Amino acid sequence: MILYYSSTGNSYHVAREINRHYPGKMIDMAKAEEKERYVLADGETLFIVTYNCFWGVSKLVEDFFKLHQFSNVNKIVAVITCGGYLGSGDFFLNRVLRANNLPQAEVYDLVMVTNYVILHKVPEPDVQKQLLYTAENRLQQILSGQVKPYSSSRLTRMLGWIVHAIYSRFRYTKPFTVSEACISCGKCARNCPVQAIELFQGRPFWKKNTCDHCLKCLHNCPTAAINYGRSTLGKKTYRYPE
Ligand SMILES: Cc1cc2nc3c(=O)[nH]c(=O)nc-3n(C[C@H](O)[C@H](O)[C@H](O)COP(=O)(O)O)c2cc1C
Ligand code: SF4
Ligand code: SF4
């Protein structure tokens, strides 16, 4: 079974690739709203694929494990995609699993392309290509058991408390703006994993004060009409090239 959560497609690509090697059920954590009981077959591995969120995992992933129940889970393997550095991502994912009586995961970090355009810029297309090529090779090595699991140091974990705490300060929706380029397609509202957006007179507005801060709305708008304050103005958007 593969549980995945992806905003711009990196983690979704990884989940699909894992599924090619280990065929089984793929579950989008963003869509599983009703409380479920997931039962694994004897000897089946539970895979988790998500993106690094301020050196941890996003609120949606935390809530997913709180809401759902799992049986017969003996081995968990997680691949956390990131834009540069996993930090304490392994520690925070395992903390969530422990809190929900699940075994600790073997965590692998996978640097792909950053989508966190609030603090960074999406790299140029040739750099993206190189990064994704390297990531693909590493993913195949992870899947064939040639890579050692990631383990953050004590110091990184201590710093992680500070880095991950910043996430909650960025989850406010107030800074989102929509430009005149909006064509009222409704994609942002339809795709938001936490239903934070609604269309009013053809224009999106954020009806919740906080959201998961995944930036899916911003990166998937067909006219790049969505910005987050001034920090994303003029910056390129990103989606995994399929
Ligand atoms: C809210 C948020 C926080 C992020 N924090 C980090 C981070 O701490 N370190 C990092 O390397 N990348 C970070 N990123 C970048 C993503 O982890 C990275 O681009 C990831 O591969 C995106 O996966 P996706 O396409 O499946 O959504 C962050 C992205 C978002 C949206
Ligand atoms: S996705 Fe973009 S164009 Fe479509 S409604 Fe939302 S802001 Fe407007
Ligand atoms: S409003 Fe945008 S950033 Fe926030 S959860 Fe929805 S899609 Fe993600």
Short mmCIF file of C-alpha atoms and ligand atoms in Angstrom, two decimals:
data_model
loop_
_atom_site.label_atom_id
_atom_site.label_comp_id
_atom_site.label_asym_id
_atom_site.label_seq_id
_atom_site.Cartn_x
_atom_site.Cartn_y
_atom_site.Cartn_z
CA MET A 1 0.00 0.00 0.00
CA ILE A 2 1.29 3.44 -0.90
CA LEU A 3 0.08 6.57 0.87
CA TYR A 4 1.07 9.75 -0.90
CA TYR A 5 0.60 13.49 -0.66
CA SER A 6 1.84 15.79 -3.39
CA SER A 7 1.29 19.41 -4.33
CA THR A 8 3.27 19.83 -7.53
CA GLY A 9 3.77 16.24 -8.64
CA ASN A 10 7.23 15.30 -7.36
CA SER A 11 5.94 12.98 -4.65
CA TYR A 12 3.17 11.71 -6.90
CA HIS A 13 5.77 10.69 -9.47
CA VAL A 14 7.76 8.87 -6.77
CA ALA A 15 4.62 7.11 -5.52
CA ARG A 16 3.83 5.90 -9.02
CA GLU A 17 7.37 4.69 -9.51
CA ILE A 18 7.23 2.74 -6.23
CA ASN A 19 3.92 1.31 -7.40
CA ARG A 20 5.60 0.04 -10.57
CA HIS A 21 7.98 -1.98 -8.40
CA TYR A 22 5.48 -2.86 -5.66
CA PRO A 23 2.01 -3.04 -7.22
CA GLY A 24 -0.72 -2.33 -4.69
CA LYS A 25 -3.26 0.21 -3.60
CA MET A 26 -2.27 3.89 -3.99
CA ILE A 27 -4.02 6.26 -1.63
CA ASP A 28 -3.98 10.02 -1.98
CA MET A 29 -3.88 11.28 1.60
CA ALA A 30 -5.48 14.54 0.45
CA LYS A 31 -8.60 12.76 -0.74
CA ALA A 32 -9.22 10.27 2.05
CA GLU A 33 -11.66 12.32 4.10
CA GLU A 34 -13.87 9.63 5.64
CA LYS A 35 -12.44 7.64 8.53
CA GLU A 36 -11.07 4.36 7.13
CA ARG A 37 -9.50 1.19 8.43
CA TYR A 38 -6.56 0.17 6.26
CA VAL A 39 -5.61 -3.49 6.61
CA LEU A 40 -2.32 -4.67 5.14
CA ALA A 41 -1.70 -8.19 3.86
CA ASP A 42 0.81 -10.34 5.72
CA GLY A 43 4.33 -9.20 4.81
CA GLU A 44 3.10 -6.12 2.95
CA THR A 45 5.14 -2.91 3.34
CA LEU A 46 3.40 0.39 3.95
CA PHE A 47 5.00 3.09 1.81
CA ILE A 48 4.60 6.77 2.61
CA VAL A 49 5.55 9.40 0.06
CA THR A 50 5.22 13.05 0.88
CA TYR A 51 7.11 16.31 0.60
CA ASN A 52 9.33 17.94 3.17
CA CYS A 53 7.48 20.73 4.90
CA PHE A 54 9.72 22.98 6.98
CA TRP A 55 11.86 20.00 7.98
CA GLY A 56 8.79 18.02 8.93
CA VAL A 57 5.49 16.89 7.47
CA SER A 58 2.45 19.00 6.73
CA LYS A 59 -0.63 19.28 8.92
CA LEU A 60 -2.63 17.25 6.41
CA VAL A 61 -0.28 14.28 6.81
CA GLU A 62 -0.42 14.59 10.59
CA ASP A 63 -4.23 14.70 10.51
CA PHE A 64 -4.38 11.73 8.10
CA PHE A 65 -2.66 9.44 10.61
CA LYS A 66 -4.78 10.77 13.47
CA LEU A 67 -8.02 10.09 11.59
CA HIS A 68 -7.45 6.68 10.02
CA GLN A 69 -6.76 3.30 11.53
CA PHE A 70 -4.22 0.74 10.40
CA SER A 71 -3.92 -2.98 10.99
CA ASN A 72 -1.16 -5.48 10.36
CA VAL A 73 1.53 -2.83 9.71
CA ASN A 74 4.96 -4.28 10.40
CA LYS A 75 7.21 -2.36 8.02
CA ILE A 76 7.02 1.27 6.88
CA VAL A 77 9.25 2.78 4.21
CA ALA A 78 8.98 6.52 3.57
CA VAL A 79 10.40 8.61 0.77
CA ILE A 80 10.29 12.32 1.54
CA THR A 81 10.93 14.55 -1.45
CA CYS A 82 12.49 17.93 -0.87
CA GLY A 83 13.91 20.98 -2.60
CA GLY A 84 17.37 20.73 -1.07
CA TYR A 85 17.63 19.37 2.46
CA LEU A 86 15.44 17.10 4.57
CA GLY A 87 16.64 18.43 7.94
CA SER A 88 14.59 16.74 10.65
CA GLY A 89 11.93 15.38 8.24
CA ASP A 90 12.57 11.78 9.36
CA PHE A 91 12.20 12.71 13.02
CA PHE A 92 8.89 14.54 12.58
CA LEU A 93 7.36 11.83 10.39
CA ASN A 94 8.36 9.16 12.90
CA ARG A 95 6.96 11.26 15.73
CA VAL A 96 3.58 11.29 13.96
CA LEU A 97 3.74 7.52 13.40
CA ARG A 98 4.71 6.85 17.01
CA ALA A 99 1.86 9.00 18.28
CA ASN A 100 -0.51 6.81 16.28
CA ASN A 101 0.95 3.50 17.45
CA LEU A 102 2.59 2.71 14.14
CA PRO A 103 6.11 1.33 13.69
CA GLN A 104 8.98 3.66 12.90
CA ALA A 105 9.64 4.24 9.22
CA GLU A 106 12.83 3.68 7.28
CA VAL A 107 13.12 7.15 5.74
CA TYR A 108 14.81 8.09 2.46
CA ASP A 109 15.40 11.69 1.40
CA LEU A 110 15.05 12.61 -2.24
CA VAL A 111 16.09 16.03 -3.50
CA MET A 112 13.94 17.03 -6.48
CA VAL A 113 12.93 20.60 -7.44
CA THR A 114 11.78 23.15 -4.87
CA ASN A 115 8.26 24.47 -5.14
CA TYR A 116 8.58 26.71 -2.09
CA VAL A 117 8.56 29.92 -4.07
CA ILE A 118 7.82 32.03 -1.02
CA LEU A 119 11.44 31.71 0.08
CA HIS A 120 13.14 30.41 -3.08
CA LYS A 121 13.01 30.58 -6.87
CA VAL A 122 12.17 27.60 -9.03
CA PRO A 123 15.44 26.69 -10.80
CA GLU A 124 15.91 27.27 -14.53
CA PRO A 125 14.61 24.47 -16.83
CA ASP A 126 18.08 23.00 -17.52
CA VAL A 127 18.86 22.87 -13.79
CA GLN A 128 15.44 21.31 -13.13
CA LYS A 129 16.18 18.66 -15.73
CA GLN A 130 19.51 17.83 -14.12
CA LEU A 131 17.99 17.71 -10.63
CA LEU A 132 15.18 15.40 -11.74
CA TYR A 133 17.61 13.18 -13.63
CA THR A 134 19.76 12.81 -10.49
CA ALA A 135 16.63 12.21 -8.39
CA GLU A 136 15.45 9.51 -10.76
CA ASN A 137 18.77 7.65 -10.47
CA ARG A 138 18.72 7.94 -6.70
CA LEU A 139 15.11 6.72 -6.56
CA GLN A 140 16.03 3.61 -8.55
CA GLN A 141 18.95 3.05 -6.14
CA ILE A 142 16.60 3.42 -3.15
CA LEU A 143 14.22 0.90 -4.69
CA SER A 144 17.00 -1.58 -5.33
CA GLY A 145 18.32 -1.29 -1.76
CA GLN A 146 21.56 0.50 -2.63
CA VAL A 147 20.96 3.57 -0.45
CA LYS A 148 21.26 3.82 3.33
CA PRO A 149 18.21 5.28 5.10
CA TYR A 150 18.40 8.93 6.16
CA SER A 151 18.97 9.70 9.82
CA SER A 152 19.11 13.25 11.11
CA SER A 153 21.64 14.16 13.77
CA ARG A 154 20.69 15.22 17.30
CA LEU A 155 21.62 18.81 16.51
CA THR A 156 19.49 18.84 13.35
CA ARG A 157 16.53 17.50 15.34
CA MET A 158 16.97 20.25 17.91
CA LEU A 159 17.09 22.87 15.16
CA GLY A 160 14.10 21.13 13.57
CA TRP A 161 11.85 22.26 16.41
CA ILE A 162 12.58 25.86 15.43
CA VAL A 163 12.37 25.33 11.64
CA HIS A 164 9.14 23.34 11.79
CA ALA A 165 7.54 25.85 14.16
CA ILE A 166 7.80 28.45 11.36
CA TYR A 167 5.31 26.37 9.33
CA SER A 168 2.39 27.31 11.55
CA ARG A 169 3.20 31.01 11.06
CA PHE A 170 3.04 30.62 7.27
CA ARG A 171 -0.25 28.74 7.13
CA TYR A 172 -2.32 31.92 7.08
CA THR A 173 -4.27 32.46 3.86
CA LYS A 174 -4.54 36.25 4.18
CA PRO A 175 -1.49 36.99 1.97
CA PHE A 176 -3.00 35.15 -1.05
CA THR A 177 -3.91 37.50 -3.91
CA VAL A 178 -5.46 36.92 -7.33
CA SER A 179 -4.51 39.05 -10.32
CA GLU A 180 -6.53 40.18 -13.33
CA ALA A 181 -5.10 37.20 -15.22
CA CYS A 182 -7.66 34.93 -13.47
CA ILE A 183 -9.97 33.27 -16.00
CA SER A 184 -12.45 31.94 -13.39
CA CYS A 185 -11.72 28.31 -14.23
CA GLY A 186 -12.23 27.20 -10.61
CA LYS A 187 -9.23 24.84 -10.65
CA CYS A 188 -7.75 26.36 -7.50
CA ALA A 189 -10.97 25.81 -5.55
CA ARG A 190 -11.48 22.28 -6.92
CA ASN A 191 -7.89 21.18 -6.20
CA CYS A 192 -7.35 22.63 -2.75
CA PRO A 193 -6.83 19.61 -0.47
CA VAL A 194 -8.44 21.32 2.52
CA GLN A 195 -11.27 23.12 0.69
CA ALA A 196 -9.97 26.53 1.74
CA ILE A 197 -10.96 28.27 -1.51
CA GLU A 198 -14.34 29.13 -2.95
CA LEU A 199 -15.30 30.96 -6.12
CA PHE A 200 -17.39 34.09 -5.59
CA GLN A 201 -18.58 35.92 -8.69
CA GLY A 202 -15.97 34.08 -10.70
CA ARG A 203 -13.08 34.97 -8.40
CA PRO A 204 -11.44 32.75 -5.81
CA PHE A 205 -11.47 33.82 -2.22
CA TRP A 206 -9.96 32.06 0.79
CA LYS A 207 -12.79 31.21 3.14
CA LYS A 208 -10.52 29.64 5.78
CA ASN A 209 -7.99 31.66 7.77
CA THR A 210 -5.41 28.91 7.63
CA CYS A 211 -4.76 26.15 5.11
CA ASP A 212 -2.20 23.39 4.55
CA HIS A 213 0.12 25.86 2.77
CA CYS A 214 0.91 23.31 0.04
CA LEU A 215 0.96 25.99 -2.73
CA LYS A 216 -0.94 23.70 -5.09
CA CYS A 217 -3.34 26.54 -5.97
CA LEU A 218 -0.46 28.87 -6.83
CA HIS A 219 1.51 26.38 -8.94
CA ASN A 220 -1.45 24.86 -10.78
CA CYS A 221 -3.27 28.03 -11.79
CA PRO A 222 -3.28 27.99 -15.62
CA THR A 223 -2.64 31.74 -15.81
CA ALA A 224 -0.31 32.08 -12.79
CA ALA A 225 -2.80 34.52 -11.29
CA ILE A 226 -2.20 33.53 -7.67
CA ASN A 227 0.49 35.06 -5.49
CA TYR A 228 1.40 34.94 -1.84
CA GLY A 229 2.10 38.50 -0.76
CA ARG A 230 4.93 40.13 -2.64
CA SER A 231 7.32 37.22 -2.13
CA THR A 232 6.14 35.25 -5.16
CA LEU A 233 5.55 38.14 -7.59
CA GLY A 234 7.20 37.53 -10.94
CA LYS A 235 8.48 34.10 -9.94
CA LYS A 236 7.98 31.05 -12.15
CA THR A 237 5.63 28.29 -11.04
CA TYR A 238 6.51 24.59 -11.02
CA ARG A 239 4.90 21.25 -11.79
CA TYR A 240 6.61 17.90 -12.23
CA PRO A 241 6.88 17.42 -16.00
CA GLU A 242 4.63 14.55 -17.04
C1 LIG B 1 5.12 24.45 2.76
C2 LIG B 1 6.35 23.91 2.13
C3 LIG B 1 7.50 23.77 2.89
C4 LIG B 1 8.67 23.26 2.32
N1 LIG B 1 9.77 23.10 3.12
C5 LIG B 1 10.89 22.56 2.59
C6 LIG B 1 12.04 22.35 3.41
O1 LIG B 1 12.04 22.61 4.61
N2 LIG B 1 13.15 21.84 2.82
C7 LIG B 1 13.19 21.50 1.48
O2 LIG B 1 14.23 21.03 1.01
N3 LIG B 1 12.11 21.68 0.69
C8 LIG B 1 10.96 22.20 1.21
N4 LIG B 1 9.86 22.40 0.42
C9 LIG B 1 9.94 22.00 -1.00
C10 LIG B 1 9.26 20.68 -1.26
O3 LIG B 1 9.48 19.77 -0.21
C11 LIG B 1 9.73 20.03 -2.58
O4 LIG B 1 9.68 20.92 -3.64
C12 LIG B 1 8.92 18.78 -2.85
O5 LIG B 1 9.61 17.94 -3.73
C13 LIG B 1 7.56 19.09 -3.45
O6 LIG B 1 6.87 17.89 -3.62
P1 LIG B 1 5.51 17.77 -4.43
O7 LIG B 1 5.77 18.21 -5.85
O8 LIG B 1 5.16 16.35 -4.33
O9 LIG B 1 4.52 18.66 -3.76
C14 LIG B 1 8.67 22.89 0.94
C15 LIG B 1 7.53 23.05 0.18
C16 LIG B 1 6.37 23.54 0.76
C17 LIG B 1 5.13 23.70 -0.08
S1 SF4 B 2 -7.00 28.51 -10.97
FE1 SF4 B 2 -6.28 30.56 -11.48
S2 SF4 B 2 -7.49 31.13 -13.26
FE2 SF4 B 2 -8.55 29.41 -12.31
S3 SF4 B 2 -10.02 30.38 -10.87
FE3 SF4 B 2 -8.19 29.96 -9.71
S4 SF4 B 2 -7.01 31.88 -9.84
FE4 SF4 B 2 -8.55 31.95 -11.46
S1 SF4 B 3 -5.29 27.28 -0.30
FE1 SF4 B 3 -3.69 26.75 -1.77
S2 SF4 B 3 -1.89 26.52 -0.46
FE2 SF4 B 3 -3.63 26.43 0.90
S3 SF4 B 3 -4.07 24.25 1.09
FE3 SF4 B 3 -5.36 25.07 -0.54
S4 SF4 B 3 -4.21 24.67 -2.44
FE4 SF4 B 3 -2.79 24.46 -0.70
#
